[in-house]
Tab-separated table of C-alpha atoms and ligand atoms in Angstrom:
chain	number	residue	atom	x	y	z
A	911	UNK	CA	3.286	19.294	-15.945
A	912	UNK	CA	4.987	17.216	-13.130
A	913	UNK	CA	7.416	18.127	-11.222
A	914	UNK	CA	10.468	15.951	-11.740
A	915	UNK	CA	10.302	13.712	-8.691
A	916	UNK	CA	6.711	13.140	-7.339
A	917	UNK	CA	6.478	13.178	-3.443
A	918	UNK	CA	6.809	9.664	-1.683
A	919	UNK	CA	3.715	10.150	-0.353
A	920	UNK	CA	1.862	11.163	-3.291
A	921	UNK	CA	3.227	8.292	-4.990
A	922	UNK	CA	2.261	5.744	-2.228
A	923	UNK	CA	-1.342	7.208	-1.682
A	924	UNK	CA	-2.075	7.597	-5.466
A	925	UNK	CA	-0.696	4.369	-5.792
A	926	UNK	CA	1.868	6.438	-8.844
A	927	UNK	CA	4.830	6.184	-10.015
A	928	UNK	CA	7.787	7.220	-8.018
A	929	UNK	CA	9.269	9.196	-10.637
A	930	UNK	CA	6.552	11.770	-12.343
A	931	UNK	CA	4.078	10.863	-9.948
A	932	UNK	CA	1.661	10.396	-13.264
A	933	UNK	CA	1.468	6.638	-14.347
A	934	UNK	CA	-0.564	3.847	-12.358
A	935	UNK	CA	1.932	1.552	-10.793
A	936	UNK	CA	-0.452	-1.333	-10.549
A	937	UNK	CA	-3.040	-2.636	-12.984
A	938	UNK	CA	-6.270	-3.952	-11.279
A	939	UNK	CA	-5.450	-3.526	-7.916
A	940	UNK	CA	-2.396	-5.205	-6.900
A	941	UNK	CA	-0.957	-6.213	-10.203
A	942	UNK	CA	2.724	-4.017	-10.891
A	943	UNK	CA	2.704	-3.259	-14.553
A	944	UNK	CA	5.810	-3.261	-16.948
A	945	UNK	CA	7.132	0.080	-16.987
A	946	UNK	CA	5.671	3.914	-16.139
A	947	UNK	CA	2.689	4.828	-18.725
A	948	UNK	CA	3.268	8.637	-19.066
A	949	UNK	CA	7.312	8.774	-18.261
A	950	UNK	CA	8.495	5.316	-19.130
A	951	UNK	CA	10.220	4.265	-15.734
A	952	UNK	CA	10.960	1.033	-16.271
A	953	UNK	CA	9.211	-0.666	-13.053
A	954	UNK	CA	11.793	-4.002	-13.157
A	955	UNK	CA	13.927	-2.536	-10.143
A	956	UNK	CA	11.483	-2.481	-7.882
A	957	UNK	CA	11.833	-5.594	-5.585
A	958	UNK	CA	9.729	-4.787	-2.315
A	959	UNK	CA	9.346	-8.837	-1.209
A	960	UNK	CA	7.374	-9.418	1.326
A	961	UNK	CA	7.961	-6.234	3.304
A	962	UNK	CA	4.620	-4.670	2.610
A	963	UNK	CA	2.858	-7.854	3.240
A	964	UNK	CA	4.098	-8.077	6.681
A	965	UNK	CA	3.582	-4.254	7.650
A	966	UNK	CA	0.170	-4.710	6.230
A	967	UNK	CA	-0.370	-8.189	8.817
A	968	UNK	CA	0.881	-6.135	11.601
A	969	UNK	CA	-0.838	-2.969	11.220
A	970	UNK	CA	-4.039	-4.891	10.224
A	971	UNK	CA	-4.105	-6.940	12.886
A	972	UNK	CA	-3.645	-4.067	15.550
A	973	UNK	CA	-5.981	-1.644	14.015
A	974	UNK	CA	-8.538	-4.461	13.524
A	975	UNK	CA	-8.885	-5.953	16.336
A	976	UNK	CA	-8.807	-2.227	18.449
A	977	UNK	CA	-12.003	-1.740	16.041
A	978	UNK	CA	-13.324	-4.892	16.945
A	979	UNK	CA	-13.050	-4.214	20.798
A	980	UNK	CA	-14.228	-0.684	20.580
A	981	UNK	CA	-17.304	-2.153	18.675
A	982	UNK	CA	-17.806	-4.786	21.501
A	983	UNK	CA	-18.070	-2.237	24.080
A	984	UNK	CA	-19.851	0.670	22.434
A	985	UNK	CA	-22.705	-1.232	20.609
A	986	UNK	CA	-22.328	-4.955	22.388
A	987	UNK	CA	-23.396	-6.646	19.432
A	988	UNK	CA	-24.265	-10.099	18.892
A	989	UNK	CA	-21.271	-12.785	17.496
A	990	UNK	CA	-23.041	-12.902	14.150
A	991	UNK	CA	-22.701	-9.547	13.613
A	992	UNK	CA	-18.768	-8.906	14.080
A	993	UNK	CA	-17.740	-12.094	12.354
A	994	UNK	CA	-20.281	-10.717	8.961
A	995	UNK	CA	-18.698	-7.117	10.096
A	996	UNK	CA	-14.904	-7.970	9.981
A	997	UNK	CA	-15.544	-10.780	7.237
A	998	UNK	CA	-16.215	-7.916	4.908
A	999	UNK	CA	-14.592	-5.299	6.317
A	1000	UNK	CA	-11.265	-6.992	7.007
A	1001	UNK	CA	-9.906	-8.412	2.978
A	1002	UNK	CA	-11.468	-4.808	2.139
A	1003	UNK	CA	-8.835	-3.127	4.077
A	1004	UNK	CA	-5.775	-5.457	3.982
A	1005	UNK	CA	-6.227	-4.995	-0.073
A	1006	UNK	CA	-6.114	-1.457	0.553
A	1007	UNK	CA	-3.408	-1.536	2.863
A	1008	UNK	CA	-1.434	-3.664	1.153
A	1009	UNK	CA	-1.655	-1.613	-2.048
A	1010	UNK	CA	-0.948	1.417	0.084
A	1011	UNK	CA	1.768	0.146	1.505
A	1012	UNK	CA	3.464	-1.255	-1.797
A	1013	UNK	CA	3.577	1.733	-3.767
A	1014	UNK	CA	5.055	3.250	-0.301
A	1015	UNK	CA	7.790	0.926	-0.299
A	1016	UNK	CA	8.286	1.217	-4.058
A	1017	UNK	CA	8.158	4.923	-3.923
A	1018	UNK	CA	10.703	4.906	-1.174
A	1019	UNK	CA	13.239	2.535	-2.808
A	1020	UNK	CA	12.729	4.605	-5.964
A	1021	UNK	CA	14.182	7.482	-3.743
A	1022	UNK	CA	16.561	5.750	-2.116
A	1023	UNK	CA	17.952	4.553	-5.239
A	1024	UNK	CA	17.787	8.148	-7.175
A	1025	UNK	CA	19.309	10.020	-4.755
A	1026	UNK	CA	22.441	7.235	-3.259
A	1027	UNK	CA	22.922	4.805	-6.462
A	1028	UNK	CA	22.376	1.235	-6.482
A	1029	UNK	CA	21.143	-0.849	-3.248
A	1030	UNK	CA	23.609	-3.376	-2.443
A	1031	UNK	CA	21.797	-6.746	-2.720
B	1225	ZN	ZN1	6.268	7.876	-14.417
């Protein structure tokens, strides 16, 4: 069975729900659903804006372009190459991250609000 509250970061790398850790949070990839499918957590307090989508810009941004220069001077490959490289490699991981990064927040604010009450707004 699971435990009552499901880690933060199980929740945000499983992409679960904060509460049994169990349920999907999102349907396709970056879709939140209604409510919890195995504990019924009703998913409509979860208002994480555009925090993850600025995280994910930031931290995207710094980890791909390091990558990008590291490629450059290891292999010193031709333009076509990193622009078909990143192209691909880029939306791939900023989906990822973002998704990541979501159900991190989420998790979080599920914890935040579980343990100290209701967020001001
Ligand atoms: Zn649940």
């Amino acid at each position: 069975m699971a435990e009552q509250h499901s880690s933060v970061m199980h929740s945000a790398v499983m992409a679960r729900c904060p509460r049994c850790g169990e349920g999907p949070l999102f349907r396709q990839v970056l879709v939140l659903r209604d409510q919890c499918s195995d504990c019924g957590l009703d998913y409509a307090f979860i208002d994480t804006g555009d925090g993850p989508a600025v995280f994910a810009i930031f931290i995207l941004g710094f980890l791909v372009l390091g990558a990008a220069l590291w490629f450059e001077f290891a292999f010193g490959p031709p333009l076509w190459v990193h622009m078909v490289l990143w192209g691909i490699v880029t939306p791939v991981f900023a989906l990822g991250l973002l998704r990541f990064l979501k159900a991190l927040l989420i998790a979080l604010q599920y914890k935040h609000k579980a343990e100290e009450g209701r967020l001001a707004r």
